[in-house]
mmCIF file of C-alpha atoms and ligand atoms in Angstrom:
data_model
loop_
_atom_site.group_PDB
_atom_site.id
_atom_site.type_symbol
_atom_site.label_atom_id
_atom_site.label_comp_id
_atom_site.label_asym_id
_atom_site.label_seq_id
_atom_site.Cartn_x
_atom_site.Cartn_y
_atom_site.Cartn_z
ATOM 1 C CA MET A 1 -20.124 -72.928 8.746
ATOM 2 C CA ILE A 2 -23.264 -71.916 10.656
ATOM 3 C CA PRO A 3 -24.781 -68.640 9.409
ATOM 4 C CA VAL A 4 -27.378 -66.681 11.375
ATOM 5 C CA THR A 5 -30.038 -67.859 8.945
ATOM 6 C CA LYS A 6 -30.433 -70.018 5.857
ATOM 7 C CA PRO A 7 -33.252 -69.576 3.391
ATOM 8 C CA PHE A 8 -35.647 -72.495 3.206
ATOM 9 C CA LEU A 9 -35.457 -74.238 -0.166
ATOM 10 C CA PRO A 10 -38.120 -76.682 -1.371
ATOM 11 C CA LYS A 11 -37.353 -79.755 -3.460
ATOM 12 C CA VAL A 12 -36.001 -78.524 -6.787
ATOM 13 C CA GLN A 13 -38.357 -80.852 -8.725
ATOM 14 C CA GLU A 14 -41.306 -79.187 -7.067
ATOM 15 C CA TYR A 15 -40.125 -75.743 -8.119
ATOM 16 C CA GLU A 16 -39.338 -77.042 -11.616
ATOM 17 C CA SER A 17 -42.874 -78.270 -12.136
ATOM 18 C CA TYR A 18 -44.145 -74.728 -11.489
ATOM 19 C CA VAL A 19 -41.483 -73.382 -13.856
ATOM 20 C CA SER A 20 -42.630 -75.795 -16.597
ATOM 21 C CA SER A 21 -46.176 -74.536 -16.167
ATOM 22 C CA ILE A 22 -44.911 -70.957 -16.570
ATOM 23 C CA TRP A 23 -43.179 -72.005 -19.820
ATOM 24 C CA GLU A 24 -46.419 -73.536 -21.080
ATOM 25 C CA ARG A 25 -48.472 -70.429 -20.353
ATOM 26 C CA GLN A 26 -45.722 -67.947 -21.292
ATOM 27 C CA TRP A 27 -47.212 -65.614 -18.691
ATOM 28 C CA LEU A 28 -44.333 -64.288 -16.588
ATOM 29 C CA THR A 29 -45.659 -61.346 -14.612
ATOM 30 C CA ASN A 30 -48.554 -58.831 -14.366
ATOM 31 C CA ASN A 31 -50.977 -60.537 -12.000
ATOM 32 C CA GLY A 32 -50.476 -64.024 -13.432
ATOM 33 C CA PRO A 33 -52.186 -67.230 -12.265
ATOM 34 C CA LEU A 34 -49.443 -68.213 -9.783
ATOM 35 C CA VAL A 35 -49.541 -64.763 -8.170
ATOM 36 C CA ASN A 36 -53.314 -65.117 -7.845
ATOM 37 C CA GLU A 37 -53.003 -68.632 -6.461
ATOM 38 C CA LEU A 38 -50.428 -67.494 -3.909
ATOM 39 C CA GLU A 39 -52.608 -64.571 -2.779
ATOM 40 C CA LEU A 40 -55.573 -66.915 -2.360
ATOM 41 C CA LYS A 41 -53.588 -69.565 -0.454
ATOM 42 C CA LEU A 42 -51.976 -66.962 1.797
ATOM 43 C CA LYS A 43 -55.400 -65.497 2.633
ATOM 44 C CA ASN A 44 -56.679 -68.945 3.545
ATOM 45 C CA TYR A 45 -53.604 -69.827 5.547
ATOM 46 C CA LEU A 46 -53.584 -66.563 7.475
ATOM 47 C CA GLY A 47 -57.367 -66.343 7.832
ATOM 48 C CA LEU A 48 -57.530 -62.916 6.192
ATOM 49 C CA SER A 49 -60.128 -61.567 3.807
ATOM 50 C CA HIS A 50 -57.665 -59.624 1.649
ATOM 51 C CA LEU A 51 -54.018 -59.077 0.928
ATOM 52 C CA LEU A 52 -51.912 -57.732 -1.912
ATOM 53 C CA TYR A 53 -48.700 -59.513 -2.899
ATOM 54 C CA VAL A 54 -46.022 -56.944 -3.802
ATOM 55 C CA SER A 55 -42.381 -56.861 -4.844
ATOM 56 C CA SER A 56 -40.803 -56.406 -1.386
ATOM 57 C CA GLY A 57 -41.406 -55.519 2.243
ATOM 58 C CA THR A 58 -39.980 -52.082 1.532
ATOM 59 C CA MET A 59 -42.395 -51.564 -1.367
ATOM 60 C CA ALA A 60 -45.209 -52.628 0.979
ATOM 61 C CA LEU A 61 -44.175 -49.879 3.425
ATOM 62 C CA GLN A 62 -43.952 -47.270 0.660
ATOM 63 C CA LEU A 63 -47.390 -48.203 -0.688
ATOM 64 C CA ALA A 64 -48.842 -47.993 2.823
ATOM 65 C CA ILE A 65 -47.325 -44.579 3.531
ATOM 66 C CA ASN A 66 -48.414 -43.279 0.134
ATOM 67 C CA ALA A 67 -51.941 -44.725 0.245
ATOM 68 C CA LEU A 68 -52.573 -43.119 3.648
ATOM 69 C CA GLU A 69 -51.254 -39.818 2.209
ATOM 70 C CA LEU A 70 -48.968 -39.342 5.184
ATOM 71 C CA MET A 71 -47.177 -36.031 5.467
ATOM 72 C CA GLY A 72 -45.069 -34.177 7.966
ATOM 73 C CA GLU A 73 -43.945 -36.148 11.008
ATOM 74 C CA VAL A 74 -44.413 -39.849 11.583
ATOM 75 C CA ILE A 75 -43.701 -41.321 14.993
ATOM 76 C CA THR A 76 -41.588 -44.443 14.680
ATOM 77 C CA THR A 77 -39.255 -46.832 16.441
ATOM 78 C CA PRO A 78 -35.455 -46.560 16.440
ATOM 79 C CA PHE A 79 -35.165 -50.347 16.942
ATOM 80 C CA SER A 80 -35.912 -51.892 13.556
ATOM 81 C CA PHE A 81 -34.397 -52.635 10.173
ATOM 82 C CA VAL A 82 -33.336 -49.510 8.250
ATOM 83 C CA ALA A 83 -36.231 -49.874 5.756
ATOM 84 C CA THR A 84 -38.768 -48.820 8.415
ATOM 85 C CA SER A 85 -37.184 -45.360 8.631
ATOM 86 C CA SER A 86 -35.825 -45.029 5.101
ATOM 87 C CA SER A 87 -39.265 -45.689 3.548
ATOM 88 C CA LEU A 88 -40.612 -42.722 5.501
ATOM 89 C CA VAL A 89 -37.826 -40.455 4.292
ATOM 90 C CA TRP A 90 -38.197 -41.784 0.721
ATOM 91 C CA GLU A 91 -41.892 -40.857 0.839
ATOM 92 C CA GLY A 92 -41.110 -37.349 2.082
ATOM 93 C CA CYS A 93 -42.028 -37.854 5.748
ATOM 94 C CA LYS A 94 -39.918 -37.039 8.767
ATOM 95 C CA PRO A 95 -39.298 -39.897 11.209
ATOM 96 C CA VAL A 96 -39.729 -38.814 14.826
ATOM 97 C CA TYR A 97 -38.270 -41.414 17.152
ATOM 98 C CA VAL A 98 -39.871 -42.619 20.347
ATOM 99 C CA ASP A 99 -37.773 -44.872 22.563
ATOM 100 C CA ILE A 100 -38.525 -48.570 23.051
ATOM 101 C CA ASP A 101 -39.848 -50.541 25.977
ATOM 102 C CA VAL A 102 -37.039 -52.034 28.040
ATOM 103 C CA GLU A 103 -38.664 -55.502 28.149
ATOM 104 C CA THR A 104 -40.340 -55.977 24.757
ATOM 105 C CA PHE A 105 -37.992 -53.820 22.609
ATOM 106 C CA ASN A 106 -41.079 -52.517 20.769
ATOM 107 C CA ILE A 107 -41.983 -48.797 20.702
ATOM 108 C CA ASP A 108 -42.964 -47.645 24.207
ATOM 109 C CA PRO A 109 -46.563 -46.355 24.024
ATOM 110 C CA ARG A 110 -46.102 -44.402 27.269
ATOM 111 C CA LYS A 111 -43.627 -42.165 25.449
ATOM 112 C CA ILE A 112 -45.642 -41.571 22.274
ATOM 113 C CA GLU A 113 -47.891 -38.755 23.456
ATOM 114 C CA ALA A 114 -45.001 -36.464 24.347
ATOM 115 C CA ALA A 115 -43.726 -36.717 20.749
ATOM 116 C CA ILE A 116 -47.003 -35.735 19.057
ATOM 117 C CA THR A 117 -47.089 -32.282 17.450
ATOM 118 C CA PRO A 118 -49.584 -30.590 15.069
ATOM 119 C CA GLN A 119 -47.430 -31.989 12.203
ATOM 120 C CA THR A 120 -47.792 -35.623 13.301
ATOM 121 C CA SER A 121 -49.779 -37.710 10.802
ATOM 122 C CA ALA A 122 -49.172 -41.296 11.865
ATOM 123 C CA ILE A 123 -47.423 -43.922 13.972
ATOM 124 C CA LEU A 124 -45.255 -46.498 12.162
ATOM 125 C CA ALA A 125 -44.276 -49.244 14.595
ATOM 126 C CA THR A 126 -42.410 -52.532 14.113
ATOM 127 C CA HIS A 127 -43.468 -55.761 15.831
ATOM 128 C CA VAL A 128 -39.851 -56.578 16.628
ATOM 129 C CA TYR A 129 -38.810 -60.251 16.182
ATOM 130 C CA GLY A 130 -42.457 -61.115 15.455
ATOM 131 C CA ASN A 131 -43.627 -60.101 18.963
ATOM 132 C CA PRO A 132 -46.620 -57.733 18.675
ATOM 133 C CA CYS A 133 -46.435 -54.169 19.980
ATOM 134 C CA ASP A 134 -48.826 -52.957 22.670
ATOM 135 C CA ILE A 135 -51.480 -52.679 19.942
ATOM 136 C CA ASP A 136 -54.350 -51.587 22.230
ATOM 137 C CA ALA A 137 -52.379 -48.719 23.782
ATOM 138 C CA ILE A 138 -51.130 -47.521 20.389
ATOM 139 C CA GLN A 139 -54.625 -47.624 18.865
ATOM 140 C CA GLU A 140 -56.059 -45.711 21.813
ATOM 141 C CA ILE A 141 -53.541 -42.879 21.297
ATOM 142 C CA ALA A 142 -54.065 -42.908 17.517
ATOM 143 C CA ASP A 143 -57.844 -42.607 17.962
ATOM 144 C CA ARG A 144 -57.488 -39.769 20.456
ATOM 145 C CA TYR A 145 -55.180 -37.729 18.183
ATOM 146 C CA ASP A 146 -56.676 -38.837 14.856
ATOM 147 C CA LEU A 147 -53.456 -40.502 13.662
ATOM 148 C CA LYS A 148 -53.054 -43.369 11.201
ATOM 149 C CA VAL A 149 -51.258 -46.544 12.299
ATOM 150 C CA ILE A 150 -48.980 -48.674 10.118
ATOM 151 C CA TYR A 151 -47.369 -51.821 11.459
ATOM 152 C CA ASP A 152 -44.138 -53.009 9.927
ATOM 153 C CA ALA A 153 -44.925 -56.676 10.515
ATOM 154 C CA ALA A 154 -41.974 -57.867 8.408
ATOM 155 C CA HIS A 155 -41.079 -60.487 11.058
ATOM 156 C CA CYS A 156 -44.619 -61.649 11.762
ATOM 157 C CA PHE A 157 -45.551 -64.416 9.343
ATOM 158 C CA GLY A 158 -47.602 -66.893 11.372
ATOM 159 C CA THR A 159 -47.921 -64.715 14.490
ATOM 160 C CA LYS A 160 -51.434 -64.489 15.912
ATOM 161 C CA TYR A 161 -52.604 -61.913 18.437
ATOM 162 C CA LYS A 162 -55.941 -62.443 20.187
ATOM 163 C CA ASN A 163 -56.619 -65.389 17.894
ATOM 164 C CA LYS A 164 -56.296 -63.342 14.716
ATOM 165 C CA SER A 165 -53.386 -62.856 12.375
ATOM 166 C CA VAL A 166 -51.378 -59.910 13.675
ATOM 167 C CA PHE A 167 -51.666 -58.502 10.129
ATOM 168 C CA GLU A 168 -55.299 -57.583 10.975
ATOM 169 C CA TYR A 169 -54.204 -54.679 13.177
ATOM 170 C CA GLY A 170 -53.501 -51.047 12.313
ATOM 171 C CA ASP A 171 -54.823 -49.161 9.293
ATOM 172 C CA ILE A 172 -52.304 -51.065 7.187
ATOM 173 C CA SER A 173 -49.842 -53.834 8.060
ATOM 174 C CA THR A 174 -46.929 -54.846 5.896
ATOM 175 C CA VAL A 175 -44.804 -57.987 5.718
ATOM 176 C CA SER A 176 -41.602 -59.002 3.949
ATOM 177 C CA PHE A 177 -41.163 -62.307 2.106
ATOM 178 C CA HIS A 178 -37.437 -61.764 1.586
ATOM 179 C CA ALA A 179 -35.246 -64.896 1.496
ATOM 180 C CA THR A 180 -34.030 -64.251 5.066
ATOM 181 C CA LYS A 181 -37.558 -64.271 6.515
ATOM 182 C CA LEU A 182 -39.147 -67.452 7.833
ATOM 183 C CA PHE A 183 -41.644 -67.639 4.969
ATOM 184 C CA HIS A 184 -40.167 -66.303 1.754
ATOM 185 C CA THR A 185 -40.713 -65.912 -1.981
ATOM 186 C CA ILE A 186 -37.015 -64.998 -2.635
ATOM 187 C CA GLU A 187 -38.005 -61.315 -2.873
ATOM 188 C CA GLY A 188 -41.491 -60.170 -2.009
ATOM 189 C CA GLY A 189 -43.871 -58.743 0.511
ATOM 190 C CA ALA A 190 -47.520 -57.959 1.119
ATOM 191 C CA VAL A 191 -49.854 -55.277 2.425
ATOM 192 C CA PHE A 192 -52.953 -55.895 4.535
ATOM 193 C CA THR A 193 -55.849 -53.628 5.380
ATOM 194 C CA ARG A 194 -59.460 -54.040 6.448
ATOM 195 C CA SER A 195 -60.479 -50.930 4.495
ATOM 196 C CA PRO A 196 -61.944 -51.702 1.033
ATOM 197 C CA GLU A 197 -61.016 -48.195 -0.183
ATOM 198 C CA LEU A 198 -57.367 -48.516 0.856
ATOM 199 C CA LEU A 199 -57.198 -51.981 -0.646
ATOM 200 C CA LYS A 200 -58.524 -50.758 -3.982
ATOM 201 C CA LYS A 201 -56.185 -47.804 -3.934
ATOM 202 C CA MET A 202 -53.079 -49.888 -3.182
ATOM 203 C CA ALA A 203 -54.080 -52.493 -5.813
ATOM 204 C CA SER A 204 -54.148 -49.743 -8.394
ATOM 205 C CA MET A 205 -50.991 -48.040 -7.097
ATOM 206 C CA ARG A 206 -49.035 -51.306 -7.235
ATOM 207 C CA ASN A 207 -49.743 -51.391 -11.006
ATOM 208 C CA PHE A 208 -48.729 -47.828 -12.018
ATOM 209 C CA GLY A 209 -52.198 -46.512 -11.128
ATOM 210 C CA TYR A 210 -53.623 -48.190 -14.253
ATOM 211 C CA HIS A 211 -57.373 -48.023 -14.452
ATOM 212 C CA GLY A 212 -57.710 -49.386 -17.980
ATOM 213 C CA PRO A 213 -55.374 -49.784 -20.946
ATOM 214 C CA GLU A 214 -55.555 -46.081 -21.694
ATOM 215 C CA GLU A 215 -56.470 -44.640 -18.330
ATOM 216 C CA PHE A 216 -54.531 -43.838 -15.169
ATOM 217 C CA SER A 217 -56.632 -43.206 -12.098
ATOM 218 C CA GLU A 218 -53.891 -42.052 -9.717
ATOM 219 C CA LEU A 219 -50.179 -41.826 -9.087
ATOM 220 C CA GLY A 220 -48.724 -45.325 -8.976
ATOM 221 C CA ILE A 221 -45.526 -47.300 -9.033
ATOM 222 C CA ASN A 222 -44.349 -50.739 -10.141
ATOM 223 C CA GLY A 223 -44.980 -52.767 -6.990
ATOM 224 C CA LYS A 224 -45.985 -55.996 -8.731
ATOM 225 C CA ASN A 225 -44.409 -59.365 -8.143
ATOM 226 C CA CYS A 226 -43.895 -62.151 -10.702
ATOM 227 C CA GLU A 227 -44.759 -65.791 -11.404
ATOM 228 C CA PHE A 228 -41.298 -67.134 -10.486
ATOM 229 C CA HIS A 229 -41.394 -65.608 -7.020
ATOM 230 C CA ALA A 230 -44.987 -66.715 -6.507
ATOM 231 C CA ALA A 231 -43.937 -70.268 -7.445
ATOM 232 C CA MET A 232 -41.333 -70.260 -4.664
ATOM 233 C CA GLY A 233 -44.009 -68.999 -2.261
ATOM 234 C CA LEU A 234 -46.405 -71.786 -3.262
ATOM 235 C CA CYS A 235 -43.696 -74.410 -2.640
ATOM 236 C CA ASN A 236 -42.669 -72.915 0.696
ATOM 237 C CA LEU A 237 -46.200 -72.401 1.983
ATOM 238 C CA LYS A 238 -46.717 -76.187 1.928
ATOM 239 C CA GLN A 239 -43.841 -76.495 4.386
ATOM 240 C CA VAL A 240 -44.400 -73.475 6.581
ATOM 241 C CA ASP A 241 -46.048 -75.333 9.496
ATOM 242 C CA GLU A 242 -43.008 -77.588 9.709
ATOM 243 C CA ILE A 243 -40.708 -74.538 9.604
ATOM 244 C CA LEU A 244 -42.661 -72.889 12.435
ATOM 245 C CA ASP A 245 -42.620 -76.058 14.564
ATOM 246 C CA LYS A 246 -38.900 -76.509 14.095
ATOM 247 C CA ARG A 247 -38.154 -72.928 15.137
ATOM 248 C CA ARG A 248 -40.225 -73.314 18.278
ATOM 249 C CA LEU A 249 -38.350 -76.468 19.280
ATOM 250 C CA LEU A 250 -34.965 -74.869 18.574
ATOM 251 C CA SER A 251 -35.908 -71.793 20.616
ATOM 252 C CA PHE A 252 -36.888 -73.870 23.631
ATOM 253 C CA TYR A 253 -33.680 -75.846 23.299
ATOM 254 C CA TYR A 254 -31.678 -72.600 23.338
ATOM 255 C CA TRP A 255 -33.541 -71.185 26.334
ATOM 256 C CA ARG A 256 -32.947 -74.309 28.353
ATOM 257 C CA ALA A 257 -29.301 -74.597 27.364
ATOM 258 C CA LEU A 258 -28.606 -70.929 28.120
ATOM 259 C CA ALA A 259 -30.417 -70.836 31.464
ATOM 260 C CA THR A 260 -27.247 -69.782 33.304
ATOM 261 C CA LEU A 261 -26.231 -67.077 30.826
ATOM 262 C CA LYS A 262 -26.277 -63.510 32.149
ATOM 263 C CA ALA A 263 -28.798 -62.366 29.583
ATOM 264 C CA SER A 264 -32.495 -61.876 28.999
ATOM 265 C CA TYR A 265 -35.011 -62.420 26.232
ATOM 266 C CA PRO A 266 -37.898 -60.350 24.836
ATOM 267 C CA LYS A 267 -40.969 -60.334 27.038
ATOM 268 C CA LEU A 268 -43.629 -61.785 24.761
ATOM 269 C CA ASN A 269 -47.045 -60.158 24.521
ATOM 270 C CA THR A 270 -49.964 -61.978 26.122
ATOM 271 C CA ASP A 271 -52.742 -63.577 24.041
ATOM 272 C CA LEU A 272 -50.109 -64.594 21.534
ATOM 273 C CA ASP A 273 -49.334 -67.425 19.130
ATOM 274 C CA TYR A 274 -45.713 -66.643 18.531
ATOM 275 C CA ASN A 275 -43.762 -67.552 15.368
ATOM 276 C CA TYR A 276 -40.239 -67.773 16.885
ATOM 277 C CA ALA A 277 -38.893 -65.766 13.951
ATOM 278 C CA TYR A 278 -35.518 -65.017 15.574
ATOM 279 C CA PHE A 279 -33.497 -66.004 18.622
ATOM 280 C CA PRO A 280 -32.450 -62.683 20.162
ATOM 281 C CA VAL A 281 -30.294 -62.656 23.291
ATOM 282 C CA LEU A 282 -29.929 -59.460 25.304
ATOM 283 C CA PHE A 283 -26.620 -59.806 27.160
ATOM 284 C CA ASP A 284 -26.314 -57.951 30.472
ATOM 285 C CA ASP A 285 -22.991 -56.655 29.233
ATOM 286 C CA GLU A 286 -21.750 -55.581 25.786
ATOM 287 C CA GLN A 287 -18.185 -56.819 26.388
ATOM 288 C CA LEU A 288 -19.406 -60.342 27.113
ATOM 289 C CA MET A 289 -21.592 -60.206 23.998
ATOM 290 C CA LEU A 290 -18.669 -59.122 21.808
ATOM 291 C CA LYS A 291 -16.427 -61.836 23.231
ATOM 292 C CA CYS A 292 -19.081 -64.456 22.552
ATOM 293 C CA MET A 293 -19.533 -63.191 19.016
ATOM 294 C CA LYS A 294 -15.781 -63.413 18.435
ATOM 295 C CA ALA A 295 -15.475 -66.879 19.961
ATOM 296 C CA LEU A 296 -18.379 -68.107 17.828
ATOM 297 C CA GLU A 297 -16.749 -66.641 14.716
ATOM 298 C CA ASN A 298 -13.603 -68.607 15.554
ATOM 299 C CA GLU A 299 -15.774 -71.705 15.230
ATOM 300 C CA LYS A 300 -17.274 -70.382 11.976
ATOM 301 C CA ILE A 301 -20.603 -69.594 13.633
ATOM 302 C CA TYR A 302 -21.943 -66.248 12.519
ATOM 303 C CA CYS A 303 -24.475 -64.313 14.578
ATOM 304 C CA ARG A 304 -25.920 -60.896 13.744
ATOM 305 C CA ARG A 305 -26.448 -57.752 15.760
ATOM 306 C CA TYR A 306 -30.142 -57.166 14.937
ATOM 307 C CA PHE A 307 -30.491 -54.180 15.219
ATOM 308 C CA TYR A 308 -27.308 -52.212 15.536
ATOM 309 C CA PRO A 309 -26.812 -49.303 15.526
ATOM 310 C CA SER A 310 -29.998 -47.595 16.649
ATOM 311 C CA LEU A 311 -31.834 -46.020 13.673
ATOM 312 C CA SER A 312 -31.767 -42.741 15.570
ATOM 313 C CA ALA A 313 -28.094 -42.564 14.551
ATOM 314 C CA LEU A 314 -28.708 -42.837 10.769
ATOM 315 C CA PRO A 315 -26.364 -40.469 8.912
ATOM 316 C CA PHE A 316 -29.135 -38.923 6.772
ATOM 317 C CA LEU A 317 -31.218 -37.892 9.796
ATOM 318 C CA ASN A 318 -30.778 -35.496 12.668
ATOM 319 C CA PRO A 319 -29.423 -37.472 15.600
ATOM 320 C CA ALA A 320 -31.827 -38.219 18.451
ATOM 321 C CA HIS A 321 -30.889 -39.589 21.853
ATOM 322 C CA MET A 322 -32.743 -42.832 22.571
ATOM 323 C CA PRO A 323 -31.161 -44.227 25.736
ATOM 324 C CA VAL A 324 -33.079 -47.499 25.991
ATOM 325 C CA CYS A 325 -32.658 -48.347 22.316
ATOM 326 C CA GLU A 326 -28.982 -47.444 22.325
ATOM 327 C CA SER A 327 -28.327 -49.630 25.351
ATOM 328 C CA VAL A 328 -30.348 -52.566 23.963
ATOM 329 C CA SER A 329 -28.879 -52.403 20.463
ATOM 330 C CA ARG A 330 -25.352 -52.490 21.882
ATOM 331 C CA ARG A 331 -26.031 -55.680 23.867
ATOM 332 C CA MET A 332 -28.339 -57.642 21.553
ATOM 333 C CA LEU A 333 -27.190 -60.619 19.533
ATOM 334 C CA CYS A 334 -29.340 -62.860 17.323
ATOM 335 C CA LEU A 335 -28.172 -66.467 17.373
ATOM 336 C CA PRO A 336 -28.474 -68.796 14.361
ATOM 337 C CA LEU A 337 -32.017 -70.049 13.811
ATOM 338 C CA TYR A 338 -33.161 -71.972 10.752
ATOM 339 C CA HIS A 339 -34.938 -75.202 9.859
ATOM 340 C CA THR A 340 -31.862 -77.421 9.245
ATOM 341 C CA LEU A 341 -30.057 -76.625 12.523
ATOM 342 C CA THR A 342 -29.624 -79.674 14.716
ATOM 343 C CA SER A 343 -29.455 -80.117 18.468
ATOM 344 C CA SER A 344 -25.710 -80.772 18.171
ATOM 345 C CA ASP A 345 -25.299 -77.422 16.391
ATOM 346 C CA LEU A 346 -27.125 -75.818 19.305
ATOM 347 C CA ASP A 347 -25.009 -77.722 21.819
ATOM 348 C CA LEU A 348 -21.891 -76.345 20.171
ATOM 349 C CA ILE A 349 -23.198 -72.767 19.993
ATOM 350 C CA THR A 350 -24.419 -72.673 23.569
ATOM 351 C CA ARG A 351 -21.305 -74.327 24.989
ATOM 352 C CA VAL A 352 -19.059 -71.782 23.276
ATOM 353 C CA ILE A 353 -21.145 -68.975 24.796
ATOM 354 C CA LEU A 354 -21.184 -70.456 28.288
ATOM 355 C CA ARG A 355 -17.449 -71.110 28.144
ATOM 356 C CA VAL A 356 -16.801 -67.462 27.313
ATOM 357 C CA GLN A 357 -18.909 -66.449 30.285
ATOM 358 C CA GLN A 358 -17.100 -68.902 32.536
ATOM 359 C CA TYR A 359 -13.665 -67.592 31.553
ATOM 360 C CA GLU A 360 -14.744 -64.008 31.052
ATOM 361 C CA ASN A 361 -12.329 -62.526 33.547
ATOM 362 C CA SER A 362 -9.281 -64.629 32.776
ATOM 363 C CA ASN A 363 -7.082 -62.736 30.275
ATOM 364 C CA ASP A 364 -9.307 -62.702 27.226
ATOM 365 C CA PHE A 365 -9.394 -66.475 27.093
ATOM 366 C CA ILE A 366 -11.208 -67.521 23.927
ATOM 367 C CA PRO A 367 -12.493 -71.075 24.187
ATOM 368 C CA SER A 368 -11.443 -73.208 21.280
ATOM 369 C CA MET A 369 -12.957 -76.324 19.845
ATOM 370 C CA PHE A 370 -10.051 -78.096 21.495
ATOM 371 C CA ALA A 371 -11.232 -76.978 24.928
ATOM 372 C CA ILE A 372 -14.775 -78.000 24.168
ATOM 373 C CA GLU A 373 -13.639 -81.335 22.833
ATOM 374 C CA THR A 374 -11.551 -81.924 25.970
ATOM 375 C CA ASP A 375 -14.515 -80.963 28.061
ATOM 376 C CA ARG A 376 -16.690 -83.434 26.225
ATOM 377 C CA LYS A 377 -14.131 -86.239 26.632
ATOM 378 C CA LEU A 378 -13.726 -85.479 30.310
ATOM 379 C CA ASN A 379 -17.464 -85.545 30.791
ATOM 380 C CA ALA A 380 -17.682 -88.813 28.944
ATOM 381 C CA ALA A 381 -14.848 -90.311 30.989
ATOM 382 C CA PHE A 382 -16.517 -89.690 34.320
HETATM 383 C C1 PLP B 401 -36.741 -57.343 6.155
HETATM 384 C C2 PLP B 401 -37.367 -56.134 6.724
HETATM 385 C C3 PLP B 401 -37.893 -55.101 5.924
HETATM 386 C C4 PLP B 401 -37.664 -55.025 4.434
HETATM 387 O O1 PLP B 401 -38.181 -56.037 3.696
HETATM 388 P P1 PLP B 401 -37.614 -56.305 2.214
HETATM 389 O O2 PLP B 401 -38.538 -57.378 1.710
HETATM 390 O O3 PLP B 401 -36.210 -56.759 2.335
HETATM 391 O O4 PLP B 401 -37.754 -55.040 1.444
HETATM 392 C C5 PLP B 401 -38.563 -54.057 6.540
HETATM 393 N N1 PLP B 401 -38.692 -53.997 7.881
HETATM 394 C C6 PLP B 401 -38.189 -54.948 8.685
HETATM 395 C C7 PLP B 401 -38.392 -54.822 10.161
HETATM 396 C C8 PLP B 401 -37.484 -56.036 8.143
HETATM 397 O O5 PLP B 401 -36.940 -56.950 8.954
#
């Protein structure tokens, strides 16, 4: 079975040695030593002056929205994971969708201005698949209309833009360390800001707004993370360069193998060190995509439609018509990408896809392993 992703797991002995140290200290949560160590090591690794480790990427978004005191309408992208929109609604804001760019699949800055009203308080954009938005254009609009900017950088661990971590941009950036992300702490996330005031505020908010044992300085929530999750992060951080390298190699392998597929790939931003977080394929045609998905499932290879459907169709929101997003989300398929995939796995995946394309118009022919095996034997025989 080949799933779309597999969480990275360190050597169990390595994790166990952290667990033993937790047993010795009997300090399980509440800003413990492993949480502090992870925050410090992440700052060093990412080249950032500050970050706050929190319980999830969704919590990071909620803290960001709350700390910036956003109200009314927030301009956001319909092409993201549901948490980007649901966090806004949860915090009492109204998502206002702006369609995406047809080449990058990130929010289209040329369409933002038309959506701004006197109720608009901020822009919440996702760097989709780890590829940064048009940050300069978005910041220019935000400055002109006095809007805050939050980046949902859930996919961006390891991505650098203009030689800096992409987490440096916006008023606040957030990331997820969920088990499906390329760097993970099982559950977890972080918030980043260059503002000392916002940092202090979110640090307090993450811990119920505690100011001292008998004093609460502001409204807070339980956004803390614990020693066990931090331990997983410390193990995984040691391996993250290897994970990033492997994903880059696999991505190039895919691109080369799929050169004849009728499909396209996200146009990456310039000035970028990319993290190859996902392998998204935008098929020219939804029918071909669905046939490929089905044929892959027959071989026990499971892809995912990230992101389908468009968030503008969420049942708890008023529907909005986002033609580019709707068209892209119908045709997009993310292929398996994780550290233990091999080139023969990729050969199998890409050959199934190309076979479907080759036989697309011949009576719903689904290529089987038998056909691929025959193909391989024939090739070997000649
Ligand atoms: C994963 C993800 C989140 C949510 O992160 P959790 O840690 O699962 O709460 C938010 N936004 C995007 C774009 C994501 O991919």
